[in-house]
Amino acid sequence: ASDPFCATLGIEVVDLSPGRARAELRVTEDLLNFHGTPHGGAIYSLADAAFAAASNSRGETALALETNISYLDADGVGETLTATAEETHLAGKTAEYEVDVVDGNGDRVATFRGRVYRPE
Amino acid sequence: ASDPFCATLGIEVVDLSPGRARAELRVTEDLLNFHGTPHGGAIYSLADAAFAAASNSRGETALALETNISYLDADGVGETLTATAEETHLAGKTAEYEVDVVDGNGDRVATFRGRVYRPE
Amino acid sequence: ASDPFCATLGIEVVDLSPGRARAELRVTEDLLNFHGTPHGGAIYSLADAAFAAASNSRGETALALETNISYLDADGVGETLTATAEETHLAGKTAEYEVDVVDGNGDRVATFRGRVYRPE
Amino acid sequence: ASDPFCATLGIEVVDLSPGRARAELRVTEDLLNFHGTPHGGAIYSLADAAFAAASNSRGETALALETNISYLDADGVGETLTATAEETHLAGKTAEYEVDVVDGNGDRVATFRGRVYRPE
């Protein structure tokens, strides 16, 4: 309810604790690209949602500065993808999070890393 | 019609030539995050759509390997964002594309770079 | 003289103005990797030196947060590589720089982007 | 002996097995930048050396396509930095490696990820 974009795509944050988050997305037809595989934007958005949840989990605002993603193996329609974000650094005004995205078999689909700025 | 994910978000490829593409997205309420600003996944998806269009513009399949994005200034609801992708390298099995995303005033919202693998 | 690491590798900042810098490096035998081509660390260090010069060119300290590099065409011993850094964004506490590295023929060898934090 | 660049900087690969490598670098005066802290290029080069060793550890040539690095806490002269590279994906023509760099206390100094192309 609190994140319209995630609701639009069907991304759900299923677990959240300080510095950690897990999000899920079921790959439906409307998330495909013109190759007929899940759009990179959909996979990225799932990873980014886990990153955003984890980085804002401490009650202070965190703003994304930089992210990067590696696309590994493709996966198909009907698959549920899971993104797990973990805080790997927190110091001063910035923090770093690593996110891996796996398919239903636990095979890695993508690796993501993000850095946030914490204005307060 | 050919890209269900872009249709889902409202991303439109408005210009396409060999090695170049331009895509647009109007920021609506359902693209916001819990801060009330456009979700990083929405901005990324726009950049990625321009990247995908440009990298597949030569009639050969191109698969995204790695991308990265810098988030610069935020922008608001109602704004139309424009992503322009340009091929900066094409050799052998890979190619590189740079994408900038600007708002209605031409101010840069994000910078993106992507690398593709061309299997053929 | 002021940057021992650049002196160690032979990197020279040849041009500097607010938000811009150009650096050069001649590829010698001691910069090669075990494949016999210039080490990625040498090419990166050249790009990073241009980035550091440009981002500190305004008289305020800038600290590197995140960088990324694409390796494009390889080049050989004896070649002089040139890295040109340009400020693509400057707002609040951060700034973004794009750097391209070209060989003696002007062919692009690498593309680099970096983001800095400005504590003051 | 086999890698002139690593010898130039004092980087040593201290452990190597299929898909993994560990490299060390003692921070000396000639690796500093104009701020008096270790140059980003030196930290990157250490991570890149571990990445190169790990990705070429299987007896097939691997060429770096894309890398990225997050700079976290700075460290000082006299410190020995250790970079550990681990293969997180290997499929078809590409592979992915994650590298963390820690100081003598085990505190993380930088996080690096790289993707290679394997031509054979």
Tab-separated table of C-alpha atoms in Angstrom:
chain	number	residue	atom	x	y	z
A	1	ALA	CA	0.000	0.000	0.000
A	2	SER	CA	2.800	2.419	0.871
A	3	ASP	CA	4.698	1.950	-2.384
A	4	PRO	CA	2.558	2.466	-5.502
A	5	PHE	CA	5.277	1.377	-7.955
A	6	CYS	CA	5.770	-1.969	-6.232
A	7	ALA	CA	2.013	-2.505	-6.200
A	8	THR	CA	1.899	-1.703	-9.942
A	9	LEU	CA	4.439	-4.414	-10.741
A	10	GLY	CA	3.363	-6.928	-8.093
A	11	ILE	CA	6.547	-6.663	-6.012
A	12	GLU	CA	6.023	-7.630	-2.385
A	13	VAL	CA	8.417	-7.042	0.519
A	14	VAL	CA	8.069	-10.294	2.441
A	15	ASP	CA	10.684	-9.843	5.147
A	16	LEU	CA	12.239	-6.812	6.782
A	17	SER	CA	14.637	-6.274	9.656
A	18	PRO	CA	17.279	-3.591	10.370
A	19	GLY	CA	19.643	-3.570	7.391
A	20	ARG	CA	17.971	-6.489	5.621
A	21	ALA	CA	14.983	-7.085	3.362
A	22	ARG	CA	13.567	-9.746	1.073
A	23	ALA	CA	11.169	-9.058	-1.799
A	24	GLU	CA	9.358	-11.311	-4.257
A	25	LEU	CA	7.916	-10.956	-7.744
A	26	ARG	CA	6.005	-13.471	-9.810
A	27	VAL	CA	6.907	-13.150	-13.490
A	28	THR	CA	3.718	-12.541	-15.432
A	29	GLU	CA	3.191	-11.890	-19.165
A	30	ASP	CA	3.063	-8.141	-18.648
A	31	LEU	CA	6.633	-8.118	-17.286
A	32	LEU	CA	8.190	-9.515	-20.464
A	33	ASN	CA	10.290	-7.717	-23.055
A	34	PHE	CA	10.181	-8.096	-26.841
A	35	HIS	CA	12.439	-11.180	-26.601
A	36	GLY	CA	9.701	-12.851	-24.502
A	37	THR	CA	11.878	-13.009	-21.375
A	38	PRO	CA	11.498	-10.941	-18.183
A	39	HIS	CA	12.387	-7.312	-18.856
A	40	GLY	CA	15.629	-6.132	-17.266
A	41	GLY	CA	13.636	-3.299	-15.746
A	42	ALA	CA	11.418	-5.788	-13.914
A	43	ILE	CA	14.342	-7.731	-12.458
A	44	TYR	CA	16.090	-4.488	-11.544
A	45	SER	CA	12.938	-3.089	-9.930
A	46	LEU	CA	12.653	-6.156	-7.717
A	47	ALA	CA	16.291	-5.790	-6.587
A	48	ASP	CA	15.829	-2.058	-6.109
A	49	ALA	CA	12.728	-2.618	-3.969
A	50	ALA	CA	14.671	-4.901	-1.618
A	51	PHE	CA	17.505	-2.336	-1.548
A	52	ALA	CA	15.100	0.522	-0.762
A	53	ALA	CA	13.377	-1.452	2.000
A	54	ALA	CA	16.681	-2.465	3.606
A	55	SER	CA	18.243	0.984	3.379
A	56	ASN	CA	15.212	2.713	4.868
A	57	SER	CA	14.735	0.045	7.543
A	58	ARG	CA	16.485	1.993	10.308
A	59	GLY	CA	13.954	4.817	10.512
A	60	GLU	CA	16.165	7.373	8.756
A	61	THR	CA	15.707	8.468	5.174
A	62	ALA	CA	18.142	6.950	2.686
A	63	LEU	CA	18.393	8.192	-0.893
A	64	ALA	CA	19.818	6.023	-3.668
A	65	LEU	CA	22.934	7.521	-5.249
A	66	GLU	CA	24.372	4.730	-7.409
A	67	THR	CA	23.399	1.193	-8.294
A	68	ASN	CA	24.646	-1.479	-10.675
A	69	ILE	CA	23.331	-4.853	-11.772
A	70	SER	CA	24.719	-7.949	-13.497
A	71	TYR	CA	22.253	-9.981	-15.514
A	72	LEU	CA	23.093	-13.671	-15.271
A	73	ASP	CA	20.718	-16.460	-16.262
A	74	ALA	CA	17.323	-15.699	-17.733
A	75	ASP	CA	14.200	-17.229	-16.297
A	76	GLY	CA	10.661	-17.724	-17.532
A	77	VAL	CA	7.040	-16.807	-17.058
A	78	GLY	CA	5.407	-18.206	-13.933
A	79	GLU	CA	8.648	-18.177	-11.986
A	80	THR	CA	8.755	-16.365	-8.643
A	81	LEU	CA	11.934	-14.342	-8.210
A	82	THR	CA	13.306	-13.494	-4.773
A	83	ALA	CA	15.648	-10.578	-4.012
A	84	THR	CA	17.553	-10.493	-0.730
A	85	ALA	CA	19.261	-7.254	0.333
A	86	GLU	CA	21.944	-7.124	2.973
A	87	GLU	CA	23.759	-4.135	4.435
A	88	THR	CA	27.477	-4.514	3.859
A	89	HIS	CA	28.578	-1.117	5.149
A	90	LEU	CA	27.114	1.707	7.227
A	91	ALA	CA	29.245	4.675	8.222
A	92	GLY	CA	28.687	8.397	8.385
A	93	LYS	CA	26.478	9.695	5.620
A	94	THR	CA	26.439	6.644	3.339
A	95	ALA	CA	25.644	2.941	3.383
A	96	GLU	CA	26.119	0.029	0.961
A	97	TYR	CA	23.799	-2.876	0.202
A	98	GLU	CA	24.285	-6.057	-1.800
A	99	VAL	CA	21.290	-7.779	-3.336
A	100	ASP	CA	21.064	-11.132	-5.028
A	101	VAL	CA	18.092	-12.239	-7.091
A	102	VAL	CA	17.374	-15.954	-7.386
A	103	ASP	CA	14.728	-17.993	-9.157
A	104	GLY	CA	12.553	-20.763	-7.706
A	105	ASN	CA	15.458	-23.227	-7.826
A	106	GLY	CA	17.769	-20.882	-5.963
A	107	ASP	CA	19.800	-20.179	-9.126
A	108	ARG	CA	21.147	-16.664	-9.300
A	109	VAL	CA	19.423	-14.484	-11.875
A	110	ALA	CA	21.084	-11.158	-11.077
A	111	THR	CA	23.498	-9.452	-8.679
A	112	PHE	CA	22.926	-5.842	-7.607
A	113	ARG	CA	24.791	-3.381	-5.430
A	114	GLY	CA	23.597	0.038	-4.278
A	115	ARG	CA	24.919	2.984	-2.315
A	116	VAL	CA	22.724	5.451	-0.441
A	117	TYR	CA	23.157	8.914	1.022
A	118	ARG	CA	21.644	9.509	4.448
A	119	PRO	CA	20.945	13.250	4.773
A	120	GLU	CA	20.199	13.324	8.534
B	1	ALA	CA	2.551	-3.998	-28.459
B	2	SER	CA	5.898	-5.732	-28.850
B	3	ASP	CA	7.093	-5.003	-25.326
B	4	PRO	CA	4.548	-5.821	-22.608
B	5	PHE	CA	6.657	-4.403	-19.747
B	6	CYS	CA	7.010	-0.999	-21.406
B	7	ALA	CA	3.269	-0.963	-22.060
B	8	THR	CA	2.639	-1.810	-18.391
B	9	LEU	CA	4.621	1.208	-17.200
B	10	GLY	CA	3.698	3.585	-20.018
B	11	ILE	CA	7.178	3.753	-21.535
B	12	GLU	CA	7.160	4.693	-25.199
B	13	VAL	CA	10.049	4.450	-27.662
B	14	VAL	CA	9.611	7.661	-29.648
B	15	ASP	CA	12.677	7.578	-31.860
B	16	LEU	CA	14.867	4.785	-33.175
B	17	SER	CA	17.772	4.597	-35.605
B	18	PRO	CA	20.812	2.282	-35.850
B	19	GLY	CA	22.615	2.550	-32.504
B	20	ARG	CA	20.316	5.207	-31.076
B	21	ALA	CA	16.936	5.383	-29.358
B	22	ARG	CA	14.830	7.802	-27.374
B	23	ALA	CA	12.096	6.785	-24.947
B	24	GLU	CA	9.627	8.747	-22.842
B	25	LEU	CA	7.682	8.175	-19.647
B	26	ARG	CA	5.127	10.388	-17.969
B	27	VAL	CA	5.446	10.140	-14.173
B	28	THR	CA	2.066	9.102	-12.790
B	29	GLU	CA	1.025	8.350	-9.196
B	30	ASP	CA	1.474	4.615	-9.682
B	31	LEU	CA	5.201	5.080	-10.422
B	32	LEU	CA	5.984	6.642	-7.039
B	33	ASN	CA	7.843	5.102	-4.104
B	34	PHE	CA	7.064	5.423	-0.405
B	35	HIS	CA	8.911	8.765	-0.293
B	36	GLY	CA	6.364	10.098	-2.829
B	37	THR	CA	8.980	10.564	-5.549
B	38	PRO	CA	9.405	8.503	-8.754
B	39	HIS	CA	10.647	5.018	-7.907
B	40	GLY	CA	14.236	4.296	-8.904
B	41	GLY	CA	12.919	1.236	-10.703
B	42	ALA	CA	10.722	3.420	-12.911
B	43	ILE	CA	13.571	5.762	-13.877
B	44	TYR	CA	15.858	2.783	-14.456
B	45	SER	CA	13.239	1.003	-16.555
B	46	LEU	CA	12.927	4.026	-18.829
B	47	ALA	CA	16.711	4.153	-19.311
B	48	ASP	CA	16.821	0.402	-19.828
B	49	ALA	CA	14.086	0.565	-22.456
B	50	ALA	CA	16.086	3.111	-24.479
B	51	PHE	CA	19.197	0.946	-24.043
B	52	ALA	CA	17.342	-2.199	-25.195
B	53	ALA	CA	15.869	-0.430	-28.213
B	54	ALA	CA	19.234	1.025	-29.263
B	55	SER	CA	21.173	-2.197	-28.735
B	56	ASN	CA	18.684	-4.281	-30.701
B	57	SER	CA	18.318	-1.671	-33.453
B	58	ARG	CA	20.743	-3.339	-35.855
B	59	GLY	CA	18.678	-6.470	-36.435
B	60	GLU	CA	20.883	-8.734	-34.309
B	61	THR	CA	19.973	-9.915	-30.852
B	62	ALA	CA	21.734	-8.128	-28.005
B	63	LEU	CA	21.545	-9.374	-24.429
B	64	ALA	CA	22.174	-7.069	-21.474
B	65	LEU	CA	25.153	-8.143	-19.377
B	66	GLU	CA	25.842	-5.230	-17.044
B	67	THR	CA	24.279	-1.854	-16.364
B	68	ASN	CA	24.762	0.918	-13.843
B	69	ILE	CA	22.851	4.082	-13.017
B	70	SER	CA	23.519	7.313	-11.120
B	71	TYR	CA	20.511	8.988	-9.571
B	72	LEU	CA	20.908	12.767	-9.712
B	73	ASP	CA	18.039	15.207	-9.185
B	74	ALA	CA	14.581	13.992	-8.268
B	75	ASP	CA	11.583	15.064	-10.254
B	76	GLY	CA	7.853	15.129	-9.619
B	77	VAL	CA	4.503	13.740	-10.672
B	78	GLY	CA	3.234	14.948	-14.033
B	79	GLU	CA	6.741	15.377	-15.408
B	80	THR	CA	7.638	13.636	-18.661
B	81	LEU	CA	11.085	12.041	-18.538
B	82	THR	CA	13.105	11.419	-21.686
B	83	ALA	CA	15.890	8.850	-22.009
B	84	THR	CA	18.313	9.049	-24.928
B	85	ALA	CA	20.588	6.073	-25.648
B	86	GLU	CA	23.684	6.328	-27.803
B	87	GLU	CA	26.086	3.603	-28.912
B	88	THR	CA	29.572	4.471	-27.719
B	89	HIS	CA	31.299	1.248	-28.755
B	90	LEU	CA	30.575	-1.719	-31.034
B	91	ALA	CA	33.213	-4.375	-31.626
B	92	GLY	CA	33.195	-8.127	-31.804
B	93	LYS	CA	30.731	-9.734	-29.461
B	94	THR	CA	29.918	-6.747	-27.262
B	95	ALA	CA	28.658	-3.172	-27.472
B	96	GLU	CA	28.343	-0.260	-25.036
B	97	TYR	CA	25.569	2.329	-24.707
B	98	GLU	CA	25.300	5.517	-22.705
B	99	VAL	CA	21.893	6.815	-21.710
B	100	ASP	CA	20.952	10.101	-20.116
B	101	VAL	CA	17.566	10.778	-18.601
B	102	VAL	CA	16.324	14.364	-18.471
B	103	ASP	CA	13.169	16.025	-17.184
B	104	GLY	CA	10.927	18.486	-19.010
B	105	ASN	CA	13.409	21.315	-18.435
B	106	GLY	CA	16.303	19.317	-19.846
B	107	ASP	CA	17.854	18.859	-16.390
B	108	ARG	CA	19.585	15.539	-15.958
B	109	VAL	CA	17.756	13.122	-13.678
B	110	ALA	CA	19.956	10.058	-14.144
B	111	THR	CA	22.937	8.701	-16.089
B	112	PHE	CA	23.030	5.065	-17.191
B	113	ARG	CA	25.530	2.875	-19.005
B	114	GLY	CA	24.997	-0.631	-20.297
B	115	ARG	CA	27.002	-3.377	-21.985
B	116	VAL	CA	25.494	-6.084	-24.183
B	117	TYR	CA	26.600	-9.441	-25.507
B	118	ARG	CA	25.777	-10.180	-29.127
B	119	PRO	CA	25.663	-13.970	-29.538
B	120	GLU	CA	25.539	-14.096	-33.350
C	1	ALA	CA	54.689	16.007	-7.323
C	2	SER	CA	51.599	16.236	-5.127
C	3	ASP	CA	50.302	12.777	-6.000
C	4	PRO	CA	52.805	9.984	-5.268
C	5	PHE	CA	50.670	7.214	-6.838
C	6	CYS	CA	50.411	9.033	-10.166
C	7	ALA	CA	54.161	9.630	-10.119
C	8	THR	CA	54.721	5.912	-9.434
C	9	LEU	CA	52.756	4.895	-12.537
C	10	GLY	CA	53.779	7.803	-14.770
C	11	ILE	CA	50.323	9.390	-14.925
C	12	GLU	CA	50.416	13.094	-15.685
C	13	VAL	CA	47.566	15.593	-15.386
C	14	VAL	CA	48.083	17.718	-18.490
C	15	ASP	CA	45.038	19.978	-18.357
C	16	LEU	CA	42.836	21.196	-15.537
C	17	SER	CA	39.952	23.658	-15.296
C	18	PRO	CA	36.893	23.850	-13.015
C	19	GLY	CA	35.023	20.564	-13.444
C	20	ARG	CA	37.367	19.208	-16.135
C	21	ALA	CA	40.703	17.441	-16.331
C	22	ARG	CA	42.826	15.527	-18.821
C	23	ALA	CA	45.499	13.006	-17.864
C	24	GLU	CA	47.975	10.962	-19.890
C	25	LEU	CA	49.857	7.713	-19.425
C	26	ARG	CA	52.414	6.076	-21.681
C	27	VAL	CA	52.034	2.295	-21.620
C	28	THR	CA	55.357	0.797	-20.606
C	29	GLU	CA	56.346	-2.843	-19.994
C	30	ASP	CA	55.853	-2.516	-16.242
C	31	LEU	CA	52.152	-1.690	-16.734
C	32	LEU	CA	51.322	-4.993	-18.454
C	33	ASN	CA	49.376	-7.944	-17.071
C	34	PHE	CA	50.125	-11.653	-17.559
C	35	HIS	CA	48.326	-11.576	-20.934
C	36	GLY	CA	50.923	-9.028	-22.110
C	37	THR	CA	48.364	-6.239	-22.490
C	38	PRO	CA	47.955	-3.134	-20.285
C	39	HIS	CA	46.651	-4.111	-16.860
C	40	GLY	CA	43.070	-3.088	-16.147
C	41	GLY	CA	44.370	-1.450	-12.986
C	42	ALA	CA	46.639	0.815	-15.038
C	43	ILE	CA	43.835	1.934	-17.378
C	44	TYR	CA	41.510	2.412	-14.397
C	45	SER	CA	44.147	4.390	-12.488
C	46	LEU	CA	44.536	6.783	-15.400
C	47	ALA	CA	40.759	7.351	-15.575
C	48	ASP	CA	40.595	7.688	-11.796
C	49	ALA	CA	43.367	10.282	-11.800
C	50	ALA	CA	41.450	12.451	-14.285
C	51	PHE	CA	38.301	11.972	-12.184
C	52	ALA	CA	40.120	12.948	-8.958
C	53	ALA	CA	41.663	16.026	-10.567
C	54	ALA	CA	38.345	17.190	-12.023
C	55	SER	CA	36.344	16.550	-8.867
C	56	ASN	CA	38.830	18.385	-6.652
C	57	SER	CA	39.262	21.236	-9.145
C	58	ARG	CA	36.844	23.616	-7.403
C	59	GLY	CA	38.880	24.007	-4.221
C	60	GLU	CA	36.601	21.828	-2.091
C	61	THR	CA	37.448	18.298	-1.042
C	62	ALA	CA	35.673	15.562	-2.983
C	63	LEU	CA	35.796	11.924	-1.893
C	64	ALA	CA	35.148	9.088	-4.349
C	65	LEU	CA	32.122	6.988	-3.407
C	66	GLU	CA	31.447	4.801	-6.440
C	67	THR	CA	33.043	4.255	-9.804
C	68	ASN	CA	32.565	1.880	-12.717
C	69	ILE	CA	34.515	1.157	-15.882
C	70	SER	CA	33.868	-0.573	-19.200
C	71	TYR	CA	36.888	-2.096	-20.907
C	72	LEU	CA	36.543	-1.781	-24.669
C	73	ASP	CA	39.431	-2.254	-27.090
C	74	ALA	CA	42.844	-3.259	-25.841
C	75	ASP	CA	45.903	-1.309	-26.826
C	76	GLY	CA	49.619	-1.987	-26.841
C	77	VAL	CA	52.960	-1.077	-25.370
C	78	GLY	CA	54.305	2.309	-26.396
C	79	GLU	CA	50.833	3.781	-26.807
C	80	THR	CA	49.967	6.965	-24.936
C	81	LEU	CA	46.502	6.836	-23.402
C	82	THR	CA	44.511	9.996	-22.661
C	83	ALA	CA	41.689	10.244	-20.132
C	84	THR	CA	39.318	13.208	-20.223
C	85	ALA	CA	37.007	13.827	-17.263
C	86	GLU	CA	33.951	16.033	-17.463
C	87	GLU	CA	31.523	17.064	-14.726
C	88	THR	CA	28.025	15.977	-15.704
C	89	HIS	CA	26.259	16.898	-12.467
C	90	LEU	CA	26.973	19.017	-9.387
C	91	ALA	CA	24.299	19.525	-6.750
C	92	GLY	CA	24.266	19.567	-2.984
C	93	LYS	CA	26.663	17.086	-1.458
C	94	THR	CA	27.508	15.015	-4.542
C	95	ALA	CA	28.824	15.368	-8.074
C	96	GLU	CA	29.141	13.063	-11.085
C	97	TYR	CA	31.955	12.807	-13.629
C	98	GLU	CA	32.248	10.939	-16.916
C	99	VAL	CA	35.654	9.950	-18.194
C	100	ASP	CA	36.620	8.492	-21.532
C	101	VAL	CA	39.993	6.943	-22.230
C	102	VAL	CA	41.294	6.960	-25.800
C	103	ASP	CA	44.451	5.697	-27.464
C	104	GLY	CA	46.752	7.592	-29.814
C	105	ASN	CA	44.306	7.184	-32.701
C	106	GLY	CA	41.421	8.569	-30.678
C	107	ASP	CA	39.804	5.117	-30.401
C	108	ARG	CA	38.004	4.562	-27.133
C	109	VAL	CA	39.762	2.141	-24.804
C	110	ALA	CA	37.521	2.506	-21.747
C	111	THR	CA	34.559	4.431	-20.360
C	112	PHE	CA	34.419	5.379	-16.678
C	113	ARG	CA	31.909	7.137	-14.453
C	114	GLY	CA	32.400	8.257	-10.866
C	115	ARG	CA	30.392	9.850	-8.082
C	116	VAL	CA	31.887	11.885	-5.263
C	117	TYR	CA	30.739	13.087	-1.865
C	118	ARG	CA	31.603	16.669	-0.945
C	119	PRO	CA	31.682	16.896	2.862
C	120	GLU	CA	31.816	20.694	3.163
D	1	ALA	CA	57.105	-12.401	-12.135
D	2	SER	CA	54.306	-13.127	-14.576
D	3	ASP	CA	52.471	-9.868	-13.979
D	4	PRO	CA	54.654	-6.766	-14.315
D	5	PHE	CA	51.967	-4.323	-13.152
D	6	CYS	CA	51.381	-6.196	-9.890
D	7	ALA	CA	55.140	-6.307	-9.316
D	8	THR	CA	55.317	-2.533	-9.923
D	9	LEU	CA	52.761	-1.815	-7.214
D	10	GLY	CA	53.753	-4.586	-4.815
D	11	ILE	CA	50.545	-6.612	-5.215
D	12	GLU	CA	50.989	-10.291	-4.411
D	13	VAL	CA	48.565	-13.123	-5.170
D	14	VAL	CA	48.834	-15.197	-1.988
D	15	ASP	CA	46.176	-17.827	-2.610
D	16	LEU	CA	44.645	-19.293	-5.745
D	17	SER	CA	42.191	-22.097	-6.443
D	18	PRO	CA	39.583	-22.640	-9.193
D	19	GLY	CA	37.266	-19.646	-9.117
D	20	ARG	CA	38.929	-18.021	-6.085
D	21	ALA	CA	41.929	-15.843	-5.345
D	22	ARG	CA	43.361	-13.703	-2.563
D	23	ALA	CA	45.809	-10.848	-3.086
D	24	GLU	CA	47.621	-8.533	-0.694
D	25	LEU	CA	49.126	-5.054	-0.866
D	26	ARG	CA	51.034	-3.141	1.761
D	27	VAL	CA	50.204	0.575	1.601
D	28	THR	CA	53.421	2.496	1.142
D	29	GLU	CA	54.007	6.230	0.664
D	30	ASP	CA	54.189	5.885	-3.112
D	31	LEU	CA	50.599	4.601	-3.241
D	32	LEU	CA	49.070	7.736	-1.719
D	33	ASN	CA	47.040	10.453	-3.437
D	34	PHE	CA	47.185	14.218	-2.872
D	35	HIS	CA	44.880	13.858	0.147
D	36	GLY	CA	47.553	11.653	1.773
D	37	THR	CA	45.332	8.550	1.749
D	38	PRO	CA	45.720	5.449	-0.451
D	39	HIS	CA	44.893	6.289	-4.070
D	40	GLY	CA	41.640	4.829	-5.368
D	41	GLY	CA	43.649	3.398	-8.238
D	42	ALA	CA	45.804	1.407	-5.815
D	43	ILE	CA	42.830	-0.084	-3.965
D	44	TYR	CA	41.122	-0.825	-7.281
D	45	SER	CA	44.267	-2.414	-8.710
D	46	LEU	CA	44.469	-4.778	-5.743
D	47	ALA	CA	40.831	-5.830	-6.195
D	48	ASP	CA	41.341	-6.136	-9.944
D	49	ALA	CA	44.391	-8.358	-9.448
D	50	ALA	CA	42.380	-10.779	-7.305
D	51	PHE	CA	39.586	-10.686	-9.914
D	52	ALA	CA	42.016	-11.387	-12.765
D	53	ALA	CA	43.653	-14.257	-10.888
D	54	ALA	CA	40.312	-15.857	-9.995
D	55	SER	CA	38.803	-15.443	-13.460
D	56	ASN	CA	41.845	-16.903	-15.203
D	57	SER	CA	42.232	-19.704	-12.648
D	58	ARG	CA	40.453	-22.347	-14.753
D	59	GLY	CA	43.015	-22.459	-17.530
D	60	GLU	CA	40.899	-20.562	-20.041
D	61	THR	CA	41.437	-16.947	-20.962
D	62	ALA	CA	39.024	-14.487	-19.388
D	63	LEU	CA	38.851	-10.850	-20.472
D	64	ALA	CA	37.440	-8.140	-18.189
D	65	LEU	CA	34.371	-6.439	-19.657
D	66	GLU	CA	32.928	-4.390	-16.814
D	67	THR	CA	33.852	-3.669	-13.217
D	68	ASN	CA	32.593	-1.407	-10.463
D	69	ILE	CA	33.870	-0.476	-7.022
D	70	SER	CA	32.467	1.124	-3.872
D	71	TYR	CA	34.928	3.002	-1.706
D	72	LEU	CA	34.008	2.608	1.947
D	73	ASP	CA	36.368	3.431	4.824
D	74	ALA	CA	39.798	4.882	4.168
D	75	ASP	CA	42.859	3.301	5.657
D	76	GLY	CA	46.396	4.444	6.298
D	77	VAL	CA	50.043	3.975	5.403
D	78	GLY	CA	51.612	0.776	6.694
D	79	GLU	CA	48.345	-1.121	6.527
D	80	THR	CA	48.211	-4.372	4.571
D	81	LEU	CA	45.065	-4.673	2.470
D	82	THR	CA	43.653	-8.040	1.438
D	83	ALA	CA	41.342	-8.627	-1.529
D	84	THR	CA	39.392	-11.869	-1.798
D	85	ALA	CA	37.711	-12.756	-5.098
D	86	GLU	CA	34.975	-15.338	-5.394
D	87	GLU	CA	33.194	-16.644	-8.487
D	88	THR	CA	29.473	-16.023	-8.131
D	89	HIS	CA	28.408	-17.126	-11.606
D	90	LEU	CA	29.881	-19.093	-14.498
D	91	ALA	CA	27.779	-19.915	-17.530
D	92	GLY	CA	28.378	-19.899	-21.242
D	93	LYS	CA	30.686	-17.143	-22.385
D	94	THR	CA	30.708	-15.018	-19.238
D	95	ALA	CA	31.439	-15.221	-15.524
D	96	GLU	CA	30.957	-12.938	-12.527
D	97	TYR	CA	33.244	-12.343	-9.544
D	98	GLU	CA	32.738	-10.492	-6.281
D	99	VAL	CA	35.724	-9.083	-4.456
D	100	ASP	CA	35.931	-7.550	-1.019
D	101	VAL	CA	38.921	-5.591	0.228
D	102	VAL	CA	39.584	-5.470	3.962
D	103	ASP	CA	42.238	-3.832	6.133
D	104	GLY	CA	44.328	-5.450	8.842
D	105	ASN	CA	41.394	-5.397	11.286
D	106	GLY	CA	39.090	-7.107	8.804
D	107	ASP	CA	37.119	-3.892	8.226
D	108	ARG	CA	35.845	-3.531	4.692
D	109	VAL	CA	37.646	-0.884	2.669
D	110	ALA	CA	36.011	-1.504	-0.707
D	111	THR	CA	33.587	-3.772	-2.565
D	112	PHE	CA	34.191	-4.679	-6.211
D	113	ARG	CA	32.330	-6.724	-8.805
D	114	GLY	CA	33.562	-7.740	-12.243
D	115	ARG	CA	32.257	-9.540	-15.304
D	116	VAL	CA	34.466	-11.345	-17.820
D	117	TYR	CA	34.065	-12.645	-21.352
D	118	ARG	CA	35.533	-16.060	-22.076
D	119	PRO	CA	36.268	-16.248	-25.814
D	120	GLU	CA	36.956	-19.996	-26.026
